[in-house]
Amino acid sequence: VAGPCKTGYVHTRRMPRFHGKLPEIEGPLGIADEVLRAQSMVWFGPTPGGFHFDEEANVYVQLSGESFAFIAPQNFTDTMTGSIRHPWGSKGLPSRATIEADPVLKEIPIYFVHLRPGDALTVQGRAYHRFMAQTQDRVSLNWFFIPRWRRMEYTPADWYSKEAARSRTRLALRQLWARTLVHVYERHGKGLIYMGTKLEYL
């Protein structure tokens, strides 16, 4: 990185030459038959992060600068907050007052990881995490993995396992949604928001 950069992100398919040099990471990870389509993003600049979980499993790679990650195992998600996707306003870890009001929170393991260039981290679907970066030169790359139908349901705590138990109809609609957005991008070059309020699905 030549100098300071603004905080933001870009889908790698918006940078065809860069995207074309990326590995199809599903193969080395041994999940090629499980994944419908991988979504990769490049993240720039400092960020306070937000404590949350994603439905899809993902891999986070530090390219330059440094990041700090807080991660709680996915099997504690229900115990920790009742599976609220963005707990405590997504602002961070539980406050001292919150912990005093709910002592069970003291028993939940939260791991702290310091990521430097070349380091990487895997995050289970539906596992609470928060990535923080304090330097302007931070550049990170991550992949989200959209599973094929009834795949990547590795544990009962996985989001897709729980969704299949709740409603296979709704799970099928999500699969149709994902396949349709791929069609829209590949046929018309249009990107639509898929996850949260900002991440494109291309």
PDB file of C-alpha atoms in Angstrom:
ATOM      1  CA  VAL A   1       0.000   0.000   0.000  1.00  0.00           C
ATOM      2  CA  ALA A   2       1.556   3.296  -1.117  1.00  0.00           C
ATOM      3  CA  GLY A   3      -0.153   5.531   1.450  1.00  0.00           C
ATOM      4  CA  PRO A   4      -3.186   6.077   3.652  1.00  0.00           C
ATOM      5  CA  CYS A   5      -6.498   4.882   2.256  1.00  0.00           C
ATOM      6  CA  LYS A   6     -10.092   5.592   3.140  1.00  0.00           C
ATOM      7  CA  THR A   7     -12.090   2.997   4.986  1.00  0.00           C
ATOM      8  CA  GLY A   8     -14.258   0.941   2.667  1.00  0.00           C
ATOM      9  CA  TYR A   9     -14.590  -2.258   0.713  1.00  0.00           C
ATOM     10  CA  VAL A  10     -14.947  -3.466  -2.854  1.00  0.00           C
ATOM     11  CA  HIS A  11     -16.117  -6.784  -4.229  1.00  0.00           C
ATOM     12  CA  THR A  12     -13.217  -8.414  -6.050  1.00  0.00           C
ATOM     13  CA  ARG A  13     -15.371  -9.082  -9.121  1.00  0.00           C
ATOM     14  CA  ARG A  14     -15.416  -5.283  -9.530  1.00  0.00           C
ATOM     15  CA  MET A  15     -11.663  -5.620 -10.131  1.00  0.00           C
ATOM     16  CA  PRO A  16     -11.511  -8.301 -12.866  1.00  0.00           C
ATOM     17  CA  ARG A  17      -7.714  -8.416 -13.217  1.00  0.00           C
ATOM     18  CA  PHE A  18      -7.234  -8.784  -9.462  1.00  0.00           C
ATOM     19  CA  HIS A  19     -10.093 -11.269  -9.139  1.00  0.00           C
ATOM     20  CA  GLY A  20      -8.687 -13.361 -11.969  1.00  0.00           C
ATOM     21  CA  LYS A  21      -5.460 -13.870 -10.008  1.00  0.00           C
ATOM     22  CA  LEU A  22      -7.202 -15.109  -6.874  1.00  0.00           C
ATOM     23  CA  PRO A  23      -7.224 -18.848  -6.201  1.00  0.00           C
ATOM     24  CA  GLU A  24     -10.464 -20.776  -6.155  1.00  0.00           C
ATOM     25  CA  ILE A  25      -9.919 -21.183  -2.466  1.00  0.00           C
ATOM     26  CA  GLU A  26     -12.714 -23.720  -2.023  1.00  0.00           C
ATOM     27  CA  GLY A  27     -10.444 -26.390  -3.563  1.00  0.00           C
ATOM     28  CA  PRO A  28      -7.516 -26.096  -1.138  1.00  0.00           C
ATOM     29  CA  LEU A  29     -10.001 -25.876   1.733  1.00  0.00           C
ATOM     30  CA  GLY A  30     -11.602 -29.145   0.617  1.00  0.00           C
ATOM     31  CA  ILE A  31     -15.092 -27.673   0.232  1.00  0.00           C
ATOM     32  CA  ALA A  32     -15.351 -27.271  -3.558  1.00  0.00           C
ATOM     33  CA  ASP A  33     -18.325 -29.663  -3.746  1.00  0.00           C
ATOM     34  CA  GLU A  34     -20.046 -27.834  -0.895  1.00  0.00           C
ATOM     35  CA  VAL A  35     -19.945 -24.282  -2.262  1.00  0.00           C
ATOM     36  CA  LEU A  36     -22.412 -22.780  -4.714  1.00  0.00           C
ATOM     37  CA  ARG A  37     -20.440 -19.558  -5.128  1.00  0.00           C
ATOM     38  CA  ALA A  38     -17.747 -17.742  -3.187  1.00  0.00           C
ATOM     39  CA  GLN A  39     -18.006 -14.002  -2.599  1.00  0.00           C
ATOM     40  CA  SER A  40     -14.708 -12.189  -2.005  1.00  0.00           C
ATOM     41  CA  MET A  41     -14.176  -8.647  -0.758  1.00  0.00           C
ATOM     42  CA  VAL A  42     -11.173  -6.406  -0.190  1.00  0.00           C
ATOM     43  CA  TRP A  43     -11.376  -4.202   2.922  1.00  0.00           C
ATOM     44  CA  PHE A  44      -9.382  -0.987   3.298  1.00  0.00           C
ATOM     45  CA  GLY A  45      -8.391   1.345   6.121  1.00  0.00           C
ATOM     46  CA  PRO A  46      -9.082   1.531   9.847  1.00  0.00           C
ATOM     47  CA  THR A  47     -12.352   0.351  11.353  1.00  0.00           C
ATOM     48  CA  PRO A  48     -13.735  -0.091  14.869  1.00  0.00           C
ATOM     49  CA  GLY A  49     -15.606  -3.154  13.612  1.00  0.00           C
ATOM     50  CA  GLY A  50     -18.899  -4.415  14.918  1.00  0.00           C
ATOM     51  CA  PHE A  51     -19.677  -7.540  16.966  1.00  0.00           C
ATOM     52  CA  HIS A  52     -21.979  -9.749  14.866  1.00  0.00           C
ATOM     53  CA  PHE A  53     -22.318 -13.091  13.142  1.00  0.00           C
ATOM     54  CA  ASP A  54     -22.655 -13.927   9.454  1.00  0.00           C
ATOM     55  CA  GLU A  55     -24.831 -16.717   8.138  1.00  0.00           C
ATOM     56  CA  GLU A  56     -22.066 -17.948   5.856  1.00  0.00           C
ATOM     57  CA  ALA A  57     -18.663 -19.280   6.878  1.00  0.00           C
ATOM     58  CA  ASN A  58     -15.772 -17.166   5.705  1.00  0.00           C
ATOM     59  CA  VAL A  59     -11.998 -16.835   5.522  1.00  0.00           C
ATOM     60  CA  TYR A  60     -10.237 -13.558   6.393  1.00  0.00           C
ATOM     61  CA  VAL A  61      -6.687 -12.865   5.151  1.00  0.00           C
ATOM     62  CA  GLN A  62      -4.512  -9.947   6.253  1.00  0.00           C
ATOM     63  CA  LEU A  63      -2.634  -8.456   3.280  1.00  0.00           C
ATOM     64  CA  SER A  64      -1.090  -5.332   4.841  1.00  0.00           C
ATOM     65  CA  GLY A  65      -1.333  -3.431   8.098  1.00  0.00           C
ATOM     66  CA  GLU A  66      -2.780  -5.217  11.100  1.00  0.00           C
ATOM     67  CA  SER A  67      -6.189  -6.316  12.381  1.00  0.00           C
ATOM     68  CA  PHE A  68      -7.437  -7.570  15.717  1.00  0.00           C
ATOM     69  CA  ALA A  69     -10.190 -10.152  15.870  1.00  0.00           C
ATOM     70  CA  PHE A  70     -12.516 -11.181  18.678  1.00  0.00           C
ATOM     71  CA  ILE A  71     -14.242 -14.528  18.072  1.00  0.00           C
ATOM     72  CA  ALA A  72     -16.645 -16.627  20.121  1.00  0.00           C
ATOM     73  CA  PRO A  73     -17.333 -20.242  19.051  1.00  0.00           C
ATOM     74  CA  GLN A  74     -20.646 -20.701  17.251  1.00  0.00           C
ATOM     75  CA  ASN A  75     -22.011 -23.158  19.819  1.00  0.00           C
ATOM     76  CA  PHE A  76     -22.194 -20.262  22.312  1.00  0.00           C
ATOM     77  CA  THR A  77     -24.231 -17.973  20.051  1.00  0.00           C
ATOM     78  CA  ASP A  78     -27.624 -18.905  21.509  1.00  0.00           C
ATOM     79  CA  THR A  79     -26.342 -18.764  25.092  1.00  0.00           C
ATOM     80  CA  MET A  80     -24.585 -15.462  24.589  1.00  0.00           C
ATOM     81  CA  THR A  81     -27.446 -13.348  23.237  1.00  0.00           C
ATOM     82  CA  GLY A  82     -30.257 -15.598  22.108  1.00  0.00           C
ATOM     83  CA  SER A  83     -28.765 -15.394  18.577  1.00  0.00           C
ATOM     84  CA  ILE A  84     -29.280 -11.666  17.988  1.00  0.00           C
ATOM     85  CA  ARG A  85     -27.273 -10.996  14.823  1.00  0.00           C
ATOM     86  CA  HIS A  86     -25.966  -7.576  15.932  1.00  0.00           C
ATOM     87  CA  PRO A  87     -26.013  -7.606  19.748  1.00  0.00           C
ATOM     88  CA  TRP A  88     -25.451  -4.513  21.863  1.00  0.00           C
ATOM     89  CA  GLY A  89     -25.995  -2.279  18.852  1.00  0.00           C
ATOM     90  CA  SER A  90     -23.091  -4.023  17.080  1.00  0.00           C
ATOM     91  CA  LYS A  91     -20.802  -1.602  18.939  1.00  0.00           C
ATOM     92  CA  GLY A  92     -18.560  -4.102  20.648  1.00  0.00           C
ATOM     93  CA  LEU A  93     -18.328  -6.669  23.390  1.00  0.00           C
ATOM     94  CA  PRO A  94     -20.760  -6.726  26.310  1.00  0.00           C
ATOM     95  CA  SER A  95     -20.289  -3.914  28.799  1.00  0.00           C
ATOM     96  CA  ARG A  96     -19.356  -4.491  32.436  1.00  0.00           C
ATOM     97  CA  ALA A  97     -22.939  -3.687  33.437  1.00  0.00           C
ATOM     98  CA  THR A  98     -24.281  -6.259  30.943  1.00  0.00           C
ATOM     99  CA  ILE A  99     -21.937  -8.923  32.298  1.00  0.00           C
ATOM    100  CA  GLU A 100     -22.900  -8.122  35.888  1.00  0.00           C
ATOM    101  CA  ALA A 101     -26.566  -8.457  34.941  1.00  0.00           C
ATOM    102  CA  ASP A 102     -25.925 -11.801  33.188  1.00  0.00           C
ATOM    103  CA  PRO A 103     -23.034 -13.675  34.860  1.00  0.00           C
ATOM    104  CA  VAL A 104     -23.289 -16.503  32.296  1.00  0.00           C
ATOM    105  CA  LEU A 105     -21.470 -14.204  29.877  1.00  0.00           C
ATOM    106  CA  LYS A 106     -18.325 -14.590  31.993  1.00  0.00           C
ATOM    107  CA  GLU A 107     -18.240 -18.284  31.100  1.00  0.00           C
ATOM    108  CA  ILE A 108     -18.280 -17.792  27.324  1.00  0.00           C
ATOM    109  CA  PRO A 109     -14.845 -18.013  25.689  1.00  0.00           C
ATOM    110  CA  ILE A 110     -13.943 -15.055  23.492  1.00  0.00           C
ATOM    111  CA  TYR A 111     -10.678 -15.427  21.617  1.00  0.00           C
ATOM    112  CA  PHE A 112      -8.465 -12.489  20.710  1.00  0.00           C
ATOM    113  CA  VAL A 113      -6.308 -12.829  17.584  1.00  0.00           C
ATOM    114  CA  HIS A 114      -3.684 -10.365  16.333  1.00  0.00           C
ATOM    115  CA  LEU A 115      -3.430 -10.598  12.530  1.00  0.00           C
ATOM    116  CA  ARG A 116      -0.354  -9.386  10.652  1.00  0.00           C
ATOM    117  CA  PRO A 117       0.369  -9.529   6.900  1.00  0.00           C
ATOM    118  CA  GLY A 118       0.148 -13.124   5.719  1.00  0.00           C
ATOM    119  CA  ASP A 119      -2.022 -14.270   8.633  1.00  0.00           C
ATOM    120  CA  ALA A 120      -5.472 -15.699   8.039  1.00  0.00           C
ATOM    121  CA  LEU A 121      -8.457 -16.804  10.059  1.00  0.00           C
ATOM    122  CA  THR A 122     -11.496 -18.978   9.381  1.00  0.00           C
ATOM    123  CA  VAL A 123     -14.831 -17.950  10.876  1.00  0.00           C
ATOM    124  CA  GLN A 124     -17.671 -20.429  11.244  1.00  0.00           C
ATOM    125  CA  GLY A 125     -21.088 -19.412  10.037  1.00  0.00           C
ATOM    126  CA  ARG A 126     -23.130 -17.945  12.905  1.00  0.00           C
ATOM    127  CA  ALA A 127     -20.036 -17.436  15.088  1.00  0.00           C
ATOM    128  CA  TYR A 128     -19.842 -14.030  16.750  1.00  0.00           C
ATOM    129  CA  HIS A 129     -16.806 -12.020  15.685  1.00  0.00           C
ATOM    130  CA  ARG A 130     -15.458  -8.517  15.397  1.00  0.00           C
ATOM    131  CA  PHE A 131     -12.530  -7.301  13.299  1.00  0.00           C
ATOM    132  CA  MET A 132     -10.818  -4.088  14.374  1.00  0.00           C
ATOM    133  CA  ALA A 133      -8.089  -2.212  12.487  1.00  0.00           C
ATOM    134  CA  GLN A 134      -6.301   0.893  13.705  1.00  0.00           C
ATOM    135  CA  THR A 135      -3.899   1.638  10.848  1.00  0.00           C
ATOM    136  CA  GLN A 136      -4.490   3.432   7.553  1.00  0.00           C
ATOM    137  CA  ASP A 137      -2.481   0.829   5.644  1.00  0.00           C
ATOM    138  CA  ARG A 138      -4.789  -2.044   6.520  1.00  0.00           C
ATOM    139  CA  VAL A 139      -5.860  -4.118   3.520  1.00  0.00           C
ATOM    140  CA  SER A 140      -7.664  -7.408   4.100  1.00  0.00           C
ATOM    141  CA  LEU A 141      -9.282  -9.971   1.827  1.00  0.00           C
ATOM    142  CA  ASN A 142     -12.079 -12.316   2.725  1.00  0.00           C
ATOM    143  CA  TRP A 143     -14.291 -14.935   1.148  1.00  0.00           C
ATOM    144  CA  PHE A 144     -17.871 -15.781   2.117  1.00  0.00           C
ATOM    145  CA  PHE A 145     -19.055 -19.230   1.022  1.00  0.00           C
ATOM    146  CA  ILE A 146     -22.644 -19.597  -0.189  1.00  0.00           C
ATOM    147  CA  PRO A 147     -23.434 -23.313   0.147  1.00  0.00           C
ATOM    148  CA  ARG A 148     -25.126 -25.583  -2.334  1.00  0.00           C
ATOM    149  CA  TRP A 149     -28.513 -26.973  -1.373  1.00  0.00           C
ATOM    150  CA  ARG A 150     -28.301 -28.717   2.023  1.00  0.00           C
ATOM    151  CA  ARG A 151     -24.518 -28.441   2.148  1.00  0.00           C
ATOM    152  CA  MET A 152     -22.190 -26.902   4.748  1.00  0.00           C
ATOM    153  CA  GLU A 153     -24.504 -27.987   7.560  1.00  0.00           C
ATOM    154  CA  TYR A 154     -21.530 -29.233   9.531  1.00  0.00           C
ATOM    155  CA  THR A 155     -22.843 -28.776  13.066  1.00  0.00           C
ATOM    156  CA  PRO A 156     -26.267 -28.205  14.648  1.00  0.00           C
ATOM    157  CA  ALA A 157     -25.097 -24.644  15.451  1.00  0.00           C
ATOM    158  CA  ASP A 158     -24.453 -23.724  11.791  1.00  0.00           C
ATOM    159  CA  TRP A 159     -26.906 -21.145  10.461  1.00  0.00           C
ATOM    160  CA  TYR A 160     -27.912 -23.362   7.541  1.00  0.00           C
ATOM    161  CA  SER A 161     -28.515 -26.343   9.843  1.00  0.00           C
ATOM    162  CA  LYS A 162     -30.809 -24.249  11.993  1.00  0.00           C
ATOM    163  CA  GLU A 163     -32.599 -22.752   9.001  1.00  0.00           C
ATOM    164  CA  ALA A 164     -33.184 -26.226   7.522  1.00  0.00           C
ATOM    165  CA  ALA A 165     -34.754 -27.301  10.820  1.00  0.00           C
ATOM    166  CA  ARG A 166     -36.949 -24.167  10.929  1.00  0.00           C
ATOM    167  CA  SER A 167     -38.159 -24.035   7.338  1.00  0.00           C
ATOM    168  CA  ARG A 168     -36.858 -25.857   4.290  1.00  0.00           C
ATOM    169  CA  THR A 169     -39.171 -23.704   2.196  1.00  0.00           C
ATOM    170  CA  ARG A 170     -37.417 -20.573   3.388  1.00  0.00           C
ATOM    171  CA  LEU A 171     -34.043 -22.264   2.893  1.00  0.00           C
ATOM    172  CA  ALA A 172     -35.048 -23.137  -0.685  1.00  0.00           C
ATOM    173  CA  LEU A 173     -36.028 -19.508  -1.300  1.00  0.00           C
ATOM    174  CA  ARG A 174     -32.600 -18.393  -0.106  1.00  0.00           C
ATOM    175  CA  GLN A 175     -30.991 -20.835  -2.537  1.00  0.00           C
ATOM    176  CA  LEU A 176     -33.175 -19.531  -5.374  1.00  0.00           C
ATOM    177  CA  TRP A 177     -32.336 -15.982  -4.366  1.00  0.00           C
ATOM    178  CA  ALA A 178     -28.582 -16.697  -4.468  1.00  0.00           C
ATOM    179  CA  ARG A 179     -28.774 -18.396  -7.873  1.00  0.00           C
ATOM    180  CA  THR A 180     -30.915 -15.577  -9.279  1.00  0.00           C
ATOM    181  CA  LEU A 181     -28.459 -12.880  -8.183  1.00  0.00           C
ATOM    182  CA  VAL A 182     -25.624 -14.744  -9.926  1.00  0.00           C
ATOM    183  CA  HIS A 183     -27.728 -14.803 -13.093  1.00  0.00           C
ATOM    184  CA  VAL A 184     -28.435 -11.070 -12.841  1.00  0.00           C
ATOM    185  CA  TYR A 185     -24.732 -10.292 -12.521  1.00  0.00           C
ATOM    186  CA  GLU A 186     -23.442 -12.670 -15.169  1.00  0.00           C
ATOM    187  CA  ARG A 187     -26.123 -11.842 -17.721  1.00  0.00           C
ATOM    188  CA  HIS A 188     -26.655  -8.126 -17.073  1.00  0.00           C
ATOM    189  CA  GLY A 189     -23.584  -7.017 -15.097  1.00  0.00           C
ATOM    190  CA  LYS A 190     -25.778  -5.730 -12.270  1.00  0.00           C
ATOM    191  CA  GLY A 191     -24.907  -6.192  -8.623  1.00  0.00           C
ATOM    192  CA  LEU A 192     -27.493  -6.487  -5.871  1.00  0.00           C
ATOM    193  CA  ILE A 193     -27.142  -6.323  -2.115  1.00  0.00           C
ATOM    194  CA  TYR A 194     -27.301  -9.770  -0.536  1.00  0.00           C
ATOM    195  CA  MET A 195     -25.907  -9.621   2.991  1.00  0.00           C
ATOM    196  CA  GLY A 196     -26.851  -6.920   5.465  1.00  0.00           C
ATOM    197  CA  THR A 197     -27.177  -3.496   3.895  1.00  0.00           C
ATOM    198  CA  LYS A 198     -23.913  -3.175   1.975  1.00  0.00           C
ATOM    199  CA  LEU A 199     -22.394  -6.372   0.568  1.00  0.00           C
ATOM    200  CA  GLU A 200     -22.921  -7.084  -3.115  1.00  0.00           C
ATOM    201  CA  TYR A 201     -23.563 -10.563  -4.416  1.00  0.00           C
ATOM    202  CA  LEU A 202     -21.850 -10.927  -7.786  1.00  0.00           C
TER     203      LEU A 202
END
